[in-house]
């Protein structure tokens, strides 16, 4: 009788269990990561839309987000710091929404 370590079925079962455990751990890790909500998506979409024009008019940030332009810019960079965005987007956003320190 072959030893359990050399049985092809046992080898496949162990391989599957390792794969399953790694997959479960990856899912748990993803579940712990912060996810952008609707507000984050809305802020990024709005900022990207207005970036080619140098940013939105003051009224637009007030109407859409209830924020003055300075607060909107602060929130935008907070969102980018937390969730990131593409390098091309970030370059364009830096020109339209400079960070004030």
mmCIF file of N, CA and C in Angstrom:
data_model
loop_
_atom_site.group_PDB
_atom_site.id
_atom_site.type_symbol
_atom_site.label_atom_id
_atom_site.label_comp_id
_atom_site.label_asym_id
_atom_site.label_seq_id
_atom_site.Cartn_x
_atom_site.Cartn_y
_atom_site.Cartn_z
ATOM 1 N N UNK A 1 0.846 -1.168 0.000
ATOM 2 C CA UNK A 1 0.000 0.000 0.000
ATOM 3 C C UNK A 1 0.900 1.242 0.000
ATOM 4 N N UNK A 2 0.618 2.237 -0.892
ATOM 5 C CA UNK A 2 1.470 3.425 -0.957
ATOM 6 C C UNK A 2 1.278 4.299 0.277
ATOM 7 N N UNK A 3 2.349 4.976 0.648
ATOM 8 C CA UNK A 3 2.254 5.867 1.813
ATOM 9 C C UNK A 3 1.344 7.051 1.464
ATOM 10 N N UNK A 4 0.685 7.641 2.471
ATOM 11 C CA UNK A 4 -0.231 8.754 2.211
ATOM 12 C C UNK A 4 0.458 9.947 1.553
ATOM 13 N N UNK A 5 1.750 10.117 1.827
ATOM 14 C CA UNK A 5 2.453 11.249 1.236
ATOM 15 C C UNK A 5 2.637 11.093 -0.262
ATOM 16 N N UNK A 6 2.709 9.879 -0.746
ATOM 17 C CA UNK A 6 2.954 9.678 -2.170
ATOM 18 C C UNK A 6 1.675 9.396 -2.954
ATOM 19 N N UNK A 7 0.557 9.246 -2.284
ATOM 20 C CA UNK A 7 -0.713 8.993 -2.961
ATOM 21 C C UNK A 7 -1.103 10.242 -3.763
ATOM 22 N N UNK A 8 -1.278 10.124 -5.077
ATOM 23 C CA UNK A 8 -1.600 11.292 -5.908
ATOM 24 C C UNK A 8 -2.863 12.034 -5.443
ATOM 25 N N UNK A 9 -3.831 11.296 -4.974
ATOM 26 C CA UNK A 9 -5.054 11.939 -4.493
ATOM 27 C C UNK A 9 -4.761 12.789 -3.257
ATOM 28 N N UNK A 10 -3.976 12.262 -2.333
ATOM 29 C CA UNK A 10 -3.613 13.016 -1.127
ATOM 30 C C UNK A 10 -2.797 14.260 -1.481
ATOM 31 N N UNK A 11 -1.919 14.127 -2.450
ATOM 32 C CA UNK A 11 -1.115 15.270 -2.890
ATOM 33 C C UNK A 11 -2.037 16.360 -3.429
ATOM 34 N N UNK A 12 -3.004 15.962 -4.251
ATOM 35 C CA UNK A 12 -3.960 16.932 -4.802
ATOM 36 C C UNK A 12 -4.805 17.576 -3.707
ATOM 37 N N UNK A 13 -5.222 16.790 -2.740
ATOM 38 C CA UNK A 13 -6.032 17.324 -1.639
ATOM 39 C C UNK A 13 -5.223 18.344 -0.845
ATOM 40 N N UNK A 14 -3.973 18.025 -0.528
ATOM 41 C CA UNK A 14 -3.134 18.977 0.220
ATOM 42 C C UNK A 14 -2.890 20.250 -0.586
ATOM 43 N N UNK A 15 -2.647 20.086 -1.879
ATOM 44 C CA UNK A 15 -2.426 21.248 -2.736
ATOM 45 C C UNK A 15 -3.680 22.133 -2.766
ATOM 46 N N UNK A 16 -4.835 21.504 -2.905
ATOM 47 C CA UNK A 16 -6.091 22.261 -2.914
ATOM 48 C C UNK A 16 -6.291 22.986 -1.585
ATOM 49 N N UNK A 17 -6.038 22.327 -0.473
ATOM 50 C CA UNK A 17 -6.230 22.952 0.847
ATOM 51 C C UNK A 17 -5.300 24.153 1.036
ATOM 52 N N UNK A 18 -4.063 24.028 0.581
ATOM 53 C CA UNK A 18 -3.142 25.175 0.673
ATOM 54 C C UNK A 18 -3.651 26.332 -0.176
ATOM 55 N N UNK A 19 -4.097 26.016 -1.397
ATOM 56 C CA UNK A 19 -4.641 27.049 -2.281
ATOM 57 C C UNK A 19 -5.863 27.703 -1.648
ATOM 58 N N UNK A 20 -6.767 26.910 -1.091
ATOM 59 C CA UNK A 20 -7.984 27.420 -0.449
ATOM 60 C C UNK A 20 -7.638 28.309 0.740
ATOM 61 N N UNK A 21 -6.685 27.886 1.548
ATOM 62 C CA UNK A 21 -6.287 28.687 2.707
ATOM 63 C C UNK A 21 -5.678 30.023 2.281
ATOM 64 N N UNK A 22 -4.844 29.988 1.236
ATOM 65 C CA UNK A 22 -4.266 31.250 0.740
ATOM 66 C C UNK A 22 -5.355 32.166 0.196
ATOM 67 N N UNK A 23 -6.314 31.611 -0.521
ATOM 68 C CA UNK A 23 -7.422 32.401 -1.071
ATOM 69 C C UNK A 23 -8.255 33.017 0.042
ATOM 70 N N UNK A 24 -8.559 32.237 1.061
ATOM 71 C CA UNK A 24 -9.338 32.760 2.196
ATOM 72 C C UNK A 24 -8.595 33.878 2.911
ATOM 73 N N UNK A 25 -7.299 33.699 3.100
ATOM 74 C CA UNK A 25 -6.504 34.744 3.756
ATOM 75 C C UNK A 25 -6.481 36.012 2.909
ATOM 76 N N UNK A 26 -6.357 35.864 1.599
ATOM 77 C CA UNK A 26 -6.375 37.035 0.714
ATOM 78 C C UNK A 26 -7.727 37.744 0.788
ATOM 79 N N UNK A 27 -8.812 36.996 0.852
ATOM 80 C CA UNK A 27 -10.146 37.599 0.975
ATOM 81 C C UNK A 27 -10.286 38.337 2.298
ATOM 82 N N UNK A 28 -9.776 37.752 3.374
ATOM 83 C CA UNK A 28 -9.825 38.433 4.680
ATOM 84 C C UNK A 28 -9.001 39.717 4.644
ATOM 85 N N UNK A 29 -7.865 39.663 3.996
ATOM 86 C CA UNK A 29 -7.013 40.849 3.884
ATOM 87 C C UNK A 29 -7.731 41.947 3.095
ATOM 88 N N UNK A 30 -8.348 41.585 1.970
ATOM 89 C CA UNK A 30 -9.094 42.571 1.174
ATOM 90 C C UNK A 30 -10.248 43.162 1.959
ATOM 91 N N UNK A 31 -10.905 42.359 2.772
ATOM 92 C CA UNK A 31 -12.045 42.839 3.556
ATOM 93 C C UNK A 31 -11.609 43.872 4.590
ATOM 94 N N UNK A 32 -10.359 43.795 5.036
ATOM 95 C CA UNK A 32 -9.859 44.755 6.029
ATOM 96 C C UNK A 32 -9.421 46.067 5.395
ATOM 97 N N UNK A 33 -9.213 46.088 4.089
ATOM 98 C CA UNK A 33 -8.753 47.291 3.405
ATOM 99 C C UNK A 33 -9.894 48.298 3.283
ATOM 100 N N UNK A 34 -9.587 49.598 3.438
ATOM 101 C CA UNK A 34 -10.648 50.597 3.277
ATOM 102 C C UNK A 34 -11.131 50.619 1.833
ATOM 103 N N UNK A 35 -12.411 50.776 1.684
ATOM 104 C CA UNK A 35 -13.011 50.838 0.354
ATOM 105 C C UNK A 35 -13.560 52.237 0.124
ATOM 106 N N UNK A 36 -13.334 52.762 -1.067
ATOM 107 C CA UNK A 36 -13.907 54.073 -1.333
ATOM 108 C C UNK A 36 -15.429 53.991 -1.399
ATOM 109 N N UNK A 37 -16.079 54.959 -0.832
ATOM 110 C CA UNK A 37 -17.532 55.020 -0.878
ATOM 111 C C UNK A 37 -17.988 55.926 -2.005
ATOM 112 N N UNK A 38 -19.271 56.180 -2.044
ATOM 113 C CA UNK A 38 -19.846 57.020 -3.091
ATOM 114 C C UNK A 38 -19.274 58.429 -3.027
ATOM 115 N N UNK A 39 -19.097 58.967 -1.813
ATOM 116 C CA UNK A 39 -18.554 60.323 -1.694
ATOM 117 C C UNK A 39 -17.168 60.400 -2.327
ATOM 118 N N UNK A 40 -16.344 59.407 -2.087
ATOM 119 C CA UNK A 40 -14.989 59.385 -2.647
ATOM 120 C C UNK A 40 -15.054 59.338 -4.167
ATOM 121 N N UNK A 41 -15.885 58.457 -4.701
ATOM 122 C CA UNK A 41 -16.042 58.369 -6.158
ATOM 123 C C UNK A 41 -16.535 59.685 -6.733
ATOM 124 N N UNK A 42 -17.511 60.298 -6.062
ATOM 125 C CA UNK A 42 -18.066 61.568 -6.542
ATOM 126 C C UNK A 42 -17.013 62.672 -6.539
ATOM 127 N N UNK A 43 -16.230 62.750 -5.480
ATOM 128 C CA UNK A 43 -15.188 63.781 -5.393
ATOM 129 C C UNK A 43 -14.152 63.587 -6.494
ATOM 130 N N UNK A 44 -13.690 62.361 -6.681
ATOM 131 C CA UNK A 44 -12.683 62.110 -7.717
ATOM 132 C C UNK A 44 -13.240 62.369 -9.113
ATOM 133 N N UNK A 45 -14.465 61.918 -9.384
ATOM 134 C CA UNK A 45 -15.075 62.155 -10.697
ATOM 135 C C UNK A 45 -15.229 63.649 -10.966
ATOM 136 N N UNK A 46 -15.724 64.378 -9.974
ATOM 137 C CA UNK A 46 -15.922 65.822 -10.097
ATOM 138 C C UNK A 46 -14.582 66.521 -10.345
ATOM 139 N N UNK A 47 -13.575 66.168 -9.562
ATOM 140 C CA UNK A 47 -12.254 66.791 -9.708
ATOM 141 C C UNK A 47 -11.653 66.487 -11.075
ATOM 142 N N UNK A 48 -11.792 65.260 -11.547
ATOM 143 C CA UNK A 48 -11.262 64.897 -12.871
ATOM 144 C C UNK A 48 -11.993 65.651 -13.978
ATOM 145 N N UNK A 49 -13.295 65.806 -13.824
ATOM 146 C CA UNK A 49 -14.090 66.500 -14.834
ATOM 147 C C UNK A 49 -13.643 67.951 -14.982
ATOM 148 N N UNK A 50 -13.406 68.621 -13.867
ATOM 149 C CA UNK A 50 -13.067 70.040 -13.890
ATOM 150 C C UNK A 50 -11.570 70.311 -14.006
ATOM 151 N N UNK A 51 -10.730 69.325 -13.831
ATOM 152 C CA UNK A 51 -9.277 69.540 -13.854
ATOM 153 C C UNK A 51 -8.776 70.181 -15.152
ATOM 154 N N UNK A 52 -9.255 69.768 -16.327
ATOM 155 C CA UNK A 52 -8.751 70.405 -17.553
ATOM 156 C C UNK A 52 -9.053 71.906 -17.630
ATOM 157 N N UNK A 53 -10.017 72.357 -16.847
ATOM 158 C CA UNK A 53 -10.409 73.767 -16.854
ATOM 159 C C UNK A 53 -9.801 74.536 -15.685
ATOM 160 N N UNK A 54 -8.883 73.917 -14.970
ATOM 161 C CA UNK A 54 -8.248 74.579 -13.842
ATOM 162 C C UNK A 54 -9.044 74.485 -12.557
ATOM 163 N N UNK A 55 -10.026 73.613 -12.525
ATOM 164 C CA UNK A 55 -10.868 73.455 -11.337
ATOM 165 C C UNK A 55 -12.261 74.024 -11.583
ATOM 166 N N UNK A 56 -13.190 73.703 -10.714
ATOM 167 C CA UNK A 56 -14.571 74.149 -10.902
ATOM 168 C C UNK A 56 -14.783 75.583 -10.425
ATOM 169 N N UNK A 57 -15.869 76.205 -10.897
ATOM 170 C CA UNK A 57 -16.251 77.491 -10.316
ATOM 171 C C UNK A 57 -16.632 77.278 -8.845
ATOM 172 N N UNK A 58 -16.491 78.314 -8.055
ATOM 173 C CA UNK A 58 -16.761 78.222 -6.617
ATOM 174 C C UNK A 58 -18.166 77.692 -6.338
ATOM 175 N N UNK A 59 -19.147 78.152 -7.128
ATOM 176 C CA UNK A 59 -20.534 77.727 -6.889
ATOM 177 C C UNK A 59 -20.711 76.220 -7.045
ATOM 178 N N UNK A 60 -19.961 75.630 -7.963
ATOM 179 C CA UNK A 60 -20.119 74.197 -8.228
ATOM 180 C C UNK A 60 -19.733 73.346 -7.020
ATOM 181 N N UNK A 61 -18.646 73.682 -6.354
ATOM 182 C CA UNK A 61 -18.269 72.887 -5.180
ATOM 183 C C UNK A 61 -19.275 73.087 -4.058
ATOM 184 N N UNK A 62 -19.797 74.303 -3.950
ATOM 185 C CA UNK A 62 -20.790 74.570 -2.912
ATOM 186 C C UNK A 62 -22.083 73.809 -3.192
ATOM 187 N N UNK A 63 -22.558 73.861 -4.427
ATOM 188 C CA UNK A 63 -23.810 73.187 -4.791
ATOM 189 C C UNK A 63 -23.670 71.670 -4.698
ATOM 190 N N UNK A 64 -22.575 71.132 -5.200
ATOM 191 C CA UNK A 64 -22.420 69.673 -5.261
ATOM 192 C C UNK A 64 -21.973 69.032 -3.955
ATOM 193 N N UNK A 65 -21.165 69.749 -3.174
ATOM 194 C CA UNK A 65 -20.592 69.126 -1.978
ATOM 195 C C UNK A 65 -20.795 69.924 -0.700
ATOM 196 N N UNK A 66 -21.349 71.122 -0.817
ATOM 197 C CA UNK A 66 -21.545 71.951 0.371
ATOM 198 C C UNK A 66 -20.230 72.421 0.963
ATOM 199 N N UNK A 67 -19.222 72.577 0.119
ATOM 200 C CA UNK A 67 -17.886 72.976 0.581
ATOM 201 C C UNK A 67 -17.403 74.169 -0.227
ATOM 202 N N UNK A 68 -16.606 74.990 0.421
ATOM 203 C CA UNK A 68 -15.919 76.045 -0.321
ATOM 204 C C UNK A 68 -14.786 75.377 -1.109
ATOM 205 N N UNK A 69 -14.247 76.045 -2.116
ATOM 206 C CA UNK A 69 -13.180 75.430 -2.921
ATOM 207 C C UNK A 69 -11.961 74.986 -2.105
ATOM 208 N N UNK A 70 -11.603 75.756 -1.088
ATOM 209 C CA UNK A 70 -10.444 75.380 -0.269
ATOM 210 C C UNK A 70 -10.700 74.069 0.465
ATOM 211 N N UNK A 71 -11.873 73.938 1.049
ATOM 212 C CA UNK A 71 -12.224 72.698 1.764
ATOM 213 C C UNK A 71 -12.319 71.527 0.793
ATOM 214 N N UNK A 72 -12.876 71.767 -0.403
ATOM 215 C CA UNK A 72 -12.963 70.707 -1.406
ATOM 216 C C UNK A 72 -11.561 70.211 -1.766
ATOM 217 N N UNK A 73 -10.634 71.133 -1.968
ATOM 218 C CA UNK A 73 -9.260 70.752 -2.308
ATOM 219 C C UNK A 73 -8.621 69.953 -1.175
ATOM 220 N N UNK A 74 -8.842 70.378 0.064
ATOM 221 C CA UNK A 74 -8.318 69.621 1.207
ATOM 222 C C UNK A 74 -8.882 68.206 1.222
ATOM 223 N N UNK A 75 -10.187 68.098 1.013
ATOM 224 C CA UNK A 75 -10.842 66.779 1.024
ATOM 225 C C UNK A 75 -10.343 65.925 -0.133
ATOM 226 N N UNK A 76 -10.181 66.533 -1.303
ATOM 227 C CA UNK A 76 -9.676 65.809 -2.471
ATOM 228 C C UNK A 76 -8.317 65.185 -2.167
ATOM 229 N N UNK A 77 -7.391 65.943 -1.586
ATOM 230 C CA UNK A 77 -6.060 65.410 -1.305
ATOM 231 C C UNK A 77 -6.079 64.407 -0.161
ATOM 232 N N UNK A 78 -7.028 64.558 0.731
ATOM 233 C CA UNK A 78 -7.204 63.547 1.783
ATOM 234 C C UNK A 78 -7.633 62.224 1.147
ATOM 235 N N UNK A 79 -8.585 62.302 0.213
ATOM 236 C CA UNK A 79 -9.071 61.106 -0.495
ATOM 237 C C UNK A 79 -7.933 60.469 -1.291
ATOM 238 N N UNK A 80 -7.183 61.270 -2.011
ATOM 239 C CA UNK A 80 -6.078 60.738 -2.818
ATOM 240 C C UNK A 80 -5.027 60.093 -1.918
ATOM 241 N N UNK A 81 -4.753 60.713 -0.779
ATOM 242 C CA UNK A 81 -3.794 60.133 0.157
ATOM 243 C C UNK A 81 -4.251 58.796 0.709
ATOM 244 N N UNK A 82 -5.553 58.662 0.912
ATOM 245 C CA UNK A 82 -6.086 57.433 1.500
ATOM 246 C C UNK A 82 -6.296 56.330 0.472
ATOM 247 N N UNK A 83 -6.817 56.690 -0.703
ATOM 248 C CA UNK A 83 -7.186 55.678 -1.688
ATOM 249 C C UNK A 83 -6.323 55.693 -2.942
ATOM 250 N N UNK A 84 -5.585 56.775 -3.166
ATOM 251 C CA UNK A 84 -4.731 56.870 -4.339
ATOM 252 C C UNK A 84 -5.508 57.148 -5.614
ATOM 253 N N UNK A 85 -4.760 57.413 -6.657
ATOM 254 C CA UNK A 85 -5.314 57.572 -8.003
ATOM 255 C C UNK A 85 -4.157 57.370 -8.965
ATOM 256 N N UNK A 86 -4.442 57.303 -10.231
ATOM 257 C CA UNK A 86 -3.391 57.062 -11.210
ATOM 258 C C UNK A 86 -2.401 58.216 -11.284
ATOM 259 N N UNK A 87 -1.200 57.917 -11.730
ATOM 260 C CA UNK A 87 -0.150 58.936 -11.817
ATOM 261 C C UNK A 87 -0.550 60.078 -12.756
ATOM 262 N N UNK A 88 -1.150 59.758 -13.908
ATOM 263 C CA UNK A 88 -1.571 60.803 -14.845
ATOM 264 C C UNK A 88 -2.646 61.678 -14.207
ATOM 265 N N UNK A 89 -3.599 61.042 -13.528
ATOM 266 C CA UNK A 89 -4.642 61.805 -12.832
ATOM 267 C C UNK A 89 -4.022 62.716 -11.788
ATOM 268 N N UNK A 90 -3.105 62.183 -11.017
ATOM 269 C CA UNK A 90 -2.500 62.967 -9.938
ATOM 270 C C UNK A 90 -1.763 64.185 -10.484
ATOM 271 N N UNK A 91 -1.057 64.014 -11.594
ATOM 272 C CA UNK A 91 -0.343 65.135 -12.203
ATOM 273 C C UNK A 91 -1.321 66.225 -12.626
ATOM 274 N N UNK A 92 -2.401 65.825 -13.280
ATOM 275 C CA UNK A 92 -3.399 66.797 -13.729
ATOM 276 C C UNK A 92 -4.100 67.452 -12.538
ATOM 277 N N UNK A 93 -4.407 66.670 -11.517
ATOM 278 C CA UNK A 93 -5.082 67.213 -10.339
ATOM 279 C C UNK A 93 -4.177 68.177 -9.573
ATOM 280 N N UNK A 94 -2.878 67.916 -9.543
ATOM 281 C CA UNK A 94 -1.948 68.822 -8.854
ATOM 282 C C UNK A 94 -1.945 70.204 -9.497
ATOM 283 N N UNK A 95 -2.062 70.221 -10.830
ATOM 284 C CA UNK A 95 -2.096 71.515 -11.520
ATOM 285 C C UNK A 95 -3.395 72.263 -11.231
ATOM 286 N N UNK A 96 -4.505 71.549 -11.214
ATOM 287 C CA UNK A 96 -5.812 72.194 -11.039
ATOM 288 C C UNK A 96 -6.142 72.481 -9.578
ATOM 289 N N UNK A 97 -5.643 71.641 -8.676
ATOM 290 C CA UNK A 97 -5.974 71.756 -7.244
ATOM 291 C C UNK A 97 -4.690 71.731 -6.420
ATOM 292 N N UNK A 98 -3.914 72.814 -6.459
ATOM 293 C CA UNK A 98 -2.653 72.799 -5.704
ATOM 294 C C UNK A 98 -2.907 72.686 -4.208
ATOM 295 N N UNK A 99 -2.039 71.934 -3.559
ATOM 296 C CA UNK A 99 -2.154 71.757 -2.109
ATOM 297 C C UNK A 99 -1.581 72.976 -1.410
ATOM 298 N N UNK A 100 -2.311 73.471 -0.418
ATOM 299 C CA UNK A 100 -1.843 74.603 0.378
ATOM 300 C C UNK A 100 -1.361 74.073 1.711
ATOM 301 N N UNK A 101 -0.184 74.492 2.102
ATOM 302 C CA UNK A 101 0.355 73.996 3.371
ATOM 303 C C UNK A 101 0.476 75.098 4.368
#
